[in-house]
mmCIF file of C-alpha atoms and ligand atoms in Angstrom:
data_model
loop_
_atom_site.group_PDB
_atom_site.id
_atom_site.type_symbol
_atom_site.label_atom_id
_atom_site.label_comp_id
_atom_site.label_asym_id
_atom_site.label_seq_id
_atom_site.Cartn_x
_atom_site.Cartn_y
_atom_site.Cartn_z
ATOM 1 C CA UNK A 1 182.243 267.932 284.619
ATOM 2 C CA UNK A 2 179.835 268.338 287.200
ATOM 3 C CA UNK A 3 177.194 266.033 286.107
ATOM 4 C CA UNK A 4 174.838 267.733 288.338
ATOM 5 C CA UNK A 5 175.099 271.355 287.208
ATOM 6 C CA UNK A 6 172.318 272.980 285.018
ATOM 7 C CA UNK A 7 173.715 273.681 281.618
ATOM 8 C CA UNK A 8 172.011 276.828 279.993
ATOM 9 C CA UNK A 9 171.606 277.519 276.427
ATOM 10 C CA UNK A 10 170.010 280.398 275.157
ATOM 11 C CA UNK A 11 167.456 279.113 272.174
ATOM 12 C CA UNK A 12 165.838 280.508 268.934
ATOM 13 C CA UNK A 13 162.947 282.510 269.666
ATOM 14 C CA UNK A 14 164.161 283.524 273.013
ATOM 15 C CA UNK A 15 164.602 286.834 274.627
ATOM 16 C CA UNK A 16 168.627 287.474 273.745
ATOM 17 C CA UNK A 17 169.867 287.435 278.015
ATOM 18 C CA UNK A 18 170.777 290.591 279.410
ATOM 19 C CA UNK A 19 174.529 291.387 280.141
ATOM 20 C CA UNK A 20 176.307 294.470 280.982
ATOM 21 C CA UNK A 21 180.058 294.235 280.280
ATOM 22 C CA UNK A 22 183.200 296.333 279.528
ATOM 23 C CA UNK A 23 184.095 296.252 276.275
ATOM 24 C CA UNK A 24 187.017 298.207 274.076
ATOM 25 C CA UNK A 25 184.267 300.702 273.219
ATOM 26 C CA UNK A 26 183.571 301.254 276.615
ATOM 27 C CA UNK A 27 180.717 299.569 278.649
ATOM 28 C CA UNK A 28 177.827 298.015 277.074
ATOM 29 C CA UNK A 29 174.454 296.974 278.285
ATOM 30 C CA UNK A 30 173.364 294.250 275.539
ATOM 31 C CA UNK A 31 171.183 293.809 273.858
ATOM 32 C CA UNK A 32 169.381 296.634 275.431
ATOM 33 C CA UNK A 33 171.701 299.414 274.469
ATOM 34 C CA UNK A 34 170.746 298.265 270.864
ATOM 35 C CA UNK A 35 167.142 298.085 270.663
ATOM 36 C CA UNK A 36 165.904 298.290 267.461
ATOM 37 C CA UNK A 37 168.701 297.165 265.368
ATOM 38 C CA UNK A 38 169.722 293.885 264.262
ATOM 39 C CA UNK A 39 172.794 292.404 266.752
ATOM 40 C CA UNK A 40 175.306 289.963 266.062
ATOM 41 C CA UNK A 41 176.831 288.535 269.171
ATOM 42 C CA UNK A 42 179.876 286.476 268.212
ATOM 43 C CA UNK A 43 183.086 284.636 270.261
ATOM 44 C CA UNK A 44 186.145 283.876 269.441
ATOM 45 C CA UNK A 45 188.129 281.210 271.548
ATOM 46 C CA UNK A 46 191.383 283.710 272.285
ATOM 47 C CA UNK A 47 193.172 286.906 270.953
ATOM 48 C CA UNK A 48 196.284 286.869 269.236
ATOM 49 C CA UNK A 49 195.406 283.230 267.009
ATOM 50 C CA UNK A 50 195.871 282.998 263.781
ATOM 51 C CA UNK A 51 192.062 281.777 262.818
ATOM 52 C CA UNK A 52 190.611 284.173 265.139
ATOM 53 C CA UNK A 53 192.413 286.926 263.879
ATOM 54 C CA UNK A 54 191.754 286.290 259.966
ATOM 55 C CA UNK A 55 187.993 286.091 261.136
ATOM 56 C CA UNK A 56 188.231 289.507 262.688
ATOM 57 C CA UNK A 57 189.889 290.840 259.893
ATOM 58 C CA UNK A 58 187.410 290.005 257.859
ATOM 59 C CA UNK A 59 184.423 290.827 259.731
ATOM 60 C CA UNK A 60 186.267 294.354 260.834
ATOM 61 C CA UNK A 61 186.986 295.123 256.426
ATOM 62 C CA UNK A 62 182.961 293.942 256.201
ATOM 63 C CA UNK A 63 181.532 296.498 259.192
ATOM 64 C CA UNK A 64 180.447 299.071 256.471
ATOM 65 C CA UNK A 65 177.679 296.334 254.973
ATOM 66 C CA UNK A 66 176.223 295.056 258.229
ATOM 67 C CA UNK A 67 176.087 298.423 259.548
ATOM 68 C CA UNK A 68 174.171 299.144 255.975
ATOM 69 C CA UNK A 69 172.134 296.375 257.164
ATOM 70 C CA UNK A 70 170.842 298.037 260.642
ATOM 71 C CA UNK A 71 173.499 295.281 262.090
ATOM 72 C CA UNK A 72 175.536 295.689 265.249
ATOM 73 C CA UNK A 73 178.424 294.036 265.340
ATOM 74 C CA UNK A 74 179.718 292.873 269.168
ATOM 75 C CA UNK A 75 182.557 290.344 269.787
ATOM 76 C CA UNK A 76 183.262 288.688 272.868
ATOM 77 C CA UNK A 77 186.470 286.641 274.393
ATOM 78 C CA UNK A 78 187.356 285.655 277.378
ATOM 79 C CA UNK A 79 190.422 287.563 277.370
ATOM 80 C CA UNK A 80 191.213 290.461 278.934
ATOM 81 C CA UNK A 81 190.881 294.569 277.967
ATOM 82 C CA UNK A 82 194.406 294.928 277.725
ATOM 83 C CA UNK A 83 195.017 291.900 275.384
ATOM 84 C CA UNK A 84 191.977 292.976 273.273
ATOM 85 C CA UNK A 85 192.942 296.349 272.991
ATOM 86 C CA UNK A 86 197.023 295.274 272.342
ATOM 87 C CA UNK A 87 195.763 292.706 269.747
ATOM 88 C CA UNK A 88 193.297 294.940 267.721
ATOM 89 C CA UNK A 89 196.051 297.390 267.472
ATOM 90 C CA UNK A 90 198.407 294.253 265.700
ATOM 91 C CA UNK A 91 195.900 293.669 263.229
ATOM 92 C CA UNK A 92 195.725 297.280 262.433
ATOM 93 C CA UNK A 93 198.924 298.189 262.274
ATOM 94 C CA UNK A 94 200.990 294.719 261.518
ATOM 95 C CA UNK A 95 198.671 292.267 259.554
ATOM 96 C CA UNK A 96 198.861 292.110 255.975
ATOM 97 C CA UNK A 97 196.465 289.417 255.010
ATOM 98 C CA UNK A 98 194.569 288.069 251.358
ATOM 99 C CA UNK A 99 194.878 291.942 250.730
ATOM 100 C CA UNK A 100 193.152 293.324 253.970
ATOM 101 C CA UNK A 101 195.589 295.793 255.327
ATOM 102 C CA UNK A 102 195.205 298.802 257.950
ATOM 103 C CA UNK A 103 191.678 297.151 259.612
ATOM 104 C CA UNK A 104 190.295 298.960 262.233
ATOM 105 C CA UNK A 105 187.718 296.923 264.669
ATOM 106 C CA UNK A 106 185.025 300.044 265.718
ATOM 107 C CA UNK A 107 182.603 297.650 267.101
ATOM 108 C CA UNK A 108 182.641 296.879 271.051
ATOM 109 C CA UNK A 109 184.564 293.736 271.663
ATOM 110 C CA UNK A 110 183.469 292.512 275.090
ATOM 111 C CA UNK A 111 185.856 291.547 278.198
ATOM 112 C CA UNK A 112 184.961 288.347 279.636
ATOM 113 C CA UNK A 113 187.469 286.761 281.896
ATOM 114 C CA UNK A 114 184.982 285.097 284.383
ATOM 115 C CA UNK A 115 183.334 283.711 281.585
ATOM 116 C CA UNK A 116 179.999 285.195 282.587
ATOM 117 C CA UNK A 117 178.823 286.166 279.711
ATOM 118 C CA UNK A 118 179.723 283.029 277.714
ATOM 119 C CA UNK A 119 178.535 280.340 279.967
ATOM 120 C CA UNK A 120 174.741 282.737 279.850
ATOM 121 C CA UNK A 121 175.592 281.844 276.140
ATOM 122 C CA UNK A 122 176.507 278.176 276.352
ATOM 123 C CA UNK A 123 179.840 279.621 274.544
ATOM 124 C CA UNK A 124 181.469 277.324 276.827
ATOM 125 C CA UNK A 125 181.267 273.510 275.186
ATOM 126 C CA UNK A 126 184.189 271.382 277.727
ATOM 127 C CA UNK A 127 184.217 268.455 274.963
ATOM 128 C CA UNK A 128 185.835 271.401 272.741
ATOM 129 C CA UNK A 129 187.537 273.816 275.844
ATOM 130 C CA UNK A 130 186.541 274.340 278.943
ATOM 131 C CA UNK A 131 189.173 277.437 278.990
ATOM 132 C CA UNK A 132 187.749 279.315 276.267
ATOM 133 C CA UNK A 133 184.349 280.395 274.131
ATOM 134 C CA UNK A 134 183.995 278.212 271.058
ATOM 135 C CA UNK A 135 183.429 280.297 267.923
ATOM 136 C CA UNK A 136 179.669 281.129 268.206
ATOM 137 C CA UNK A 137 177.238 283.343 266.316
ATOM 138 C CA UNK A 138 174.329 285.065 267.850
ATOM 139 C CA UNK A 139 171.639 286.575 265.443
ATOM 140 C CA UNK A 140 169.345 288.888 267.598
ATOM 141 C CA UNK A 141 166.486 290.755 266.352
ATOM 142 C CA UNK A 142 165.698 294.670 266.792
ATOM 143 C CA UNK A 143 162.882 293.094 269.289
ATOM 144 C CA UNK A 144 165.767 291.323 271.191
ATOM 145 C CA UNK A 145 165.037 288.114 269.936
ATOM 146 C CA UNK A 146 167.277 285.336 268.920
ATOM 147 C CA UNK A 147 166.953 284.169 265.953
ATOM 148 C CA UNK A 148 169.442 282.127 264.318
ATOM 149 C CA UNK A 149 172.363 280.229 266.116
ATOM 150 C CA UNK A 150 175.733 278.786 264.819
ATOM 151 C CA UNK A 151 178.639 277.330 266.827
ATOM 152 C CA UNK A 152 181.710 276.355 265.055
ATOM 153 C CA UNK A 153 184.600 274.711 266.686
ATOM 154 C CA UNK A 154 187.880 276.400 267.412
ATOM 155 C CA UNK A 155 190.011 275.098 264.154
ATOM 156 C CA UNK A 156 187.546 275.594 261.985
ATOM 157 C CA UNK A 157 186.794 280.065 260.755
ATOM 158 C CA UNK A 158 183.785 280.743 260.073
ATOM 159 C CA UNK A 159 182.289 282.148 256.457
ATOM 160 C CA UNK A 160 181.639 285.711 256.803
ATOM 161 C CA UNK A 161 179.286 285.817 253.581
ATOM 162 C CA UNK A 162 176.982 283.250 255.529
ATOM 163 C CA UNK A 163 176.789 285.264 258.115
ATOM 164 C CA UNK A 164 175.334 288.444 256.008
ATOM 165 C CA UNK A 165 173.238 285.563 254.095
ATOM 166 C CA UNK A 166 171.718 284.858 257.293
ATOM 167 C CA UNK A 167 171.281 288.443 258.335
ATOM 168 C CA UNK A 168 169.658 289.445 254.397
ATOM 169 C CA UNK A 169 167.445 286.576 254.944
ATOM 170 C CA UNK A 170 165.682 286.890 258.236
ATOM 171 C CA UNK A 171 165.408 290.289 257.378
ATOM 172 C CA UNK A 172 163.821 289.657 254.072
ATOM 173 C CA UNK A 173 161.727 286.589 255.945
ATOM 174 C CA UNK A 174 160.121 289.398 258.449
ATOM 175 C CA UNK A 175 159.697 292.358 255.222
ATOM 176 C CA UNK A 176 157.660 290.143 253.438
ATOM 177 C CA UNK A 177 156.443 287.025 255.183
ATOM 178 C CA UNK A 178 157.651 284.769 253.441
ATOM 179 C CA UNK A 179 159.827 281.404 253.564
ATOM 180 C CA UNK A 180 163.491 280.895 252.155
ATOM 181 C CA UNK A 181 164.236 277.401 249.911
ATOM 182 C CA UNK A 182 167.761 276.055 250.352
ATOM 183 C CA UNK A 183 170.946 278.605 249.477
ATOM 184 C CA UNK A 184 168.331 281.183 248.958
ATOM 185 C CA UNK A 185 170.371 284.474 247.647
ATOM 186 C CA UNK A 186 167.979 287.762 246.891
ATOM 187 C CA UNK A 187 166.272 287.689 243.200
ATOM 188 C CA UNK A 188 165.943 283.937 244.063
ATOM 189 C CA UNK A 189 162.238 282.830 244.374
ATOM 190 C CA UNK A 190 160.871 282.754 248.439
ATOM 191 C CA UNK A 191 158.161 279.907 249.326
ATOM 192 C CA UNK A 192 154.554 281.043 249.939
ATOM 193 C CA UNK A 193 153.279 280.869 252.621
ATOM 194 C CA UNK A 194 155.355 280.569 255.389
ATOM 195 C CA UNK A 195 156.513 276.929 256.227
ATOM 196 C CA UNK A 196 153.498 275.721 258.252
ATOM 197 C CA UNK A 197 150.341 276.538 256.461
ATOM 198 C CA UNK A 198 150.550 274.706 253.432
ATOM 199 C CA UNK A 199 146.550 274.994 253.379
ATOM 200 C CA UNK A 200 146.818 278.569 252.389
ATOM 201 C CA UNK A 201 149.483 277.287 249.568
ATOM 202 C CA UNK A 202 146.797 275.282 248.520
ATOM 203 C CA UNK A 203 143.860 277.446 248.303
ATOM 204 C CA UNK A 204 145.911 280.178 246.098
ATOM 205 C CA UNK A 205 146.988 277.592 243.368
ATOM 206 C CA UNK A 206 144.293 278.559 240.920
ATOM 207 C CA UNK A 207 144.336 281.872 239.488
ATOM 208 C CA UNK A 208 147.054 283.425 241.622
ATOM 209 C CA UNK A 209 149.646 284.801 239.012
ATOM 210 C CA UNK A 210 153.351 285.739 240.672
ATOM 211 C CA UNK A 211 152.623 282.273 242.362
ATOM 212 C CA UNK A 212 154.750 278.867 241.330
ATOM 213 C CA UNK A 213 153.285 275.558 242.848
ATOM 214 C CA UNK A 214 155.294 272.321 242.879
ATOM 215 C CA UNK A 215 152.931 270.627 244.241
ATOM 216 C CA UNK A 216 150.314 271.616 246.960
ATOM 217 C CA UNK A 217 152.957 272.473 249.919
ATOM 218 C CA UNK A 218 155.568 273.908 247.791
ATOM 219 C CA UNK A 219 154.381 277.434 246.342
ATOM 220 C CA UNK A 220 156.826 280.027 245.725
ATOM 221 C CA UNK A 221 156.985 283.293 243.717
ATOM 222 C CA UNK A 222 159.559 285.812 242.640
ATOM 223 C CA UNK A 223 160.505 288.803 244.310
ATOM 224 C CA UNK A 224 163.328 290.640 243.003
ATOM 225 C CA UNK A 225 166.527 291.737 244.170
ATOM 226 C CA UNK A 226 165.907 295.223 243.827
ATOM 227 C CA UNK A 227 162.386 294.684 245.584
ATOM 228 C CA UNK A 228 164.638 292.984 248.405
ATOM 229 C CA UNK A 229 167.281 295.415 249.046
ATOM 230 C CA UNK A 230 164.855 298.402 248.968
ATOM 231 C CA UNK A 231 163.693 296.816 252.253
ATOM 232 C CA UNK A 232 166.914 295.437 254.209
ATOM 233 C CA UNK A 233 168.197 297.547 256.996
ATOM 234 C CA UNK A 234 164.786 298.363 258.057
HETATM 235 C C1 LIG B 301 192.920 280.164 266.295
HETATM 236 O O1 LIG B 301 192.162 281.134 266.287
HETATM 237 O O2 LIG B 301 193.815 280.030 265.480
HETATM 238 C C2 LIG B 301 192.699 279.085 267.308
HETATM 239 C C3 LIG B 301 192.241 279.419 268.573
HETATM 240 C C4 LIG B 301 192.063 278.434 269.504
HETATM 241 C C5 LIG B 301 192.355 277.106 269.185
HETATM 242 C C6 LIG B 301 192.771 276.788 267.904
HETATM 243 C C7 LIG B 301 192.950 277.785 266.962
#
């Protein structure tokens, strides 16, 4: 590699950047096009694989519950339209797999073969491929803000009920202000206040009912799952 060239990554709390590309549902300005839902921008390293195409499968018999969640879905390759469109139509018509049958991919997946839009992502990682997009996961607020990133090499799939964690949590994290403790799941108890300000942790100990200190930084209370769903998707 180039030791000289500038490598870009795209960070948390960054503006998502701007791409307009052709995808299988036509062409797609993004994350503009989407502005005001959630987005998940995700790669796959190449169509017609075996890991890529149980993680599509999955994701594709999962689009009802993300788009419950106010989530656009948008995959990326840097294949071409034709291979996309020829391999979507395999795993809807041929693929039989851990009892997903007959799955139909509605969201845009995008056509990349000059690898625009995945170098603006730092998709491309040449210690893994320099030929194709490692498996990477974009979450991107209805703002247009990043907000959580994953990358996963290309032997390992990723796990699709992270993924919707993730979403349910920054979701739940912006509805009520609050913090999430390790493997958080909704009905679990969130920290109070946000990470950051343990002063104001401090200062509610005494008298504030709902409210569990551990010690002085580590306050959390319950909210439950019911109180948490009522608010996801919005
Ligand atoms: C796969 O999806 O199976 C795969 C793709 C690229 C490299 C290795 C595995």
């Amino acid at each position: 590699m180039d030791t000289n060239q500038v490598r870009t990554m795209p960070r948390i709390g960054e503006p998502a950047p701007e791409f307009t590309a052709v995808t299988t549902q036509g062409t797609i300005n993004f994350p503009s096009d989407y502005k005001g839902k959630w987005k998940i921008l995700f790669s796959h390293p190449a169509d017609f694989t075996p890991v890529c195409t149980s993680e599509f499968m999955t994701f594709g018999n999962m689009a009802q519950e993300f788009e419950d969640l106010n989530c656009q879905l948008v995959g990326i390759s840097v294949d071409g339209l034709h291979s996309h469109i020829a391999w979507l139509r395999t795993i809807h018509e041929k693929i039989d797999w851990k009892g997903m049958k007959n799955v139909e991919i509605k969201f845009p997946l995008v056509v990349d073969i000059t690898m625009n839009v995945a170098n603006l992502y730092g998709m491309i990682q040449p210690g893994e491929s320099s030929t194709s997009a490692v498996r990477a996961v974009f979450f991107v607020d209805p703002e247009d803000k990043i907000r959580t990133i994953m990358y996963y090499p290309l032997s390992l799939g990723r796990n699709f009920d992270e993924i919707k964690r993730v979403l349910i949590g920054l979701q739940t994290v912006d509805n009520f202000g609050v913090a999430l403790p390790a493997d958080w799941r909704p009905g679990d108890e969130v920290i109070v206040p946000p990470a950051g300000s343990c002063g104001v942790a401090k200062e509610r100990m005494e008298g504030a009912d709902n409210l569990h200190c551990y010690d002085w930084f580590f306050c959390t209370k319950q909210i439950s799952k019911e109180e948490v769903e009522s608010k996801l998707g919005k």
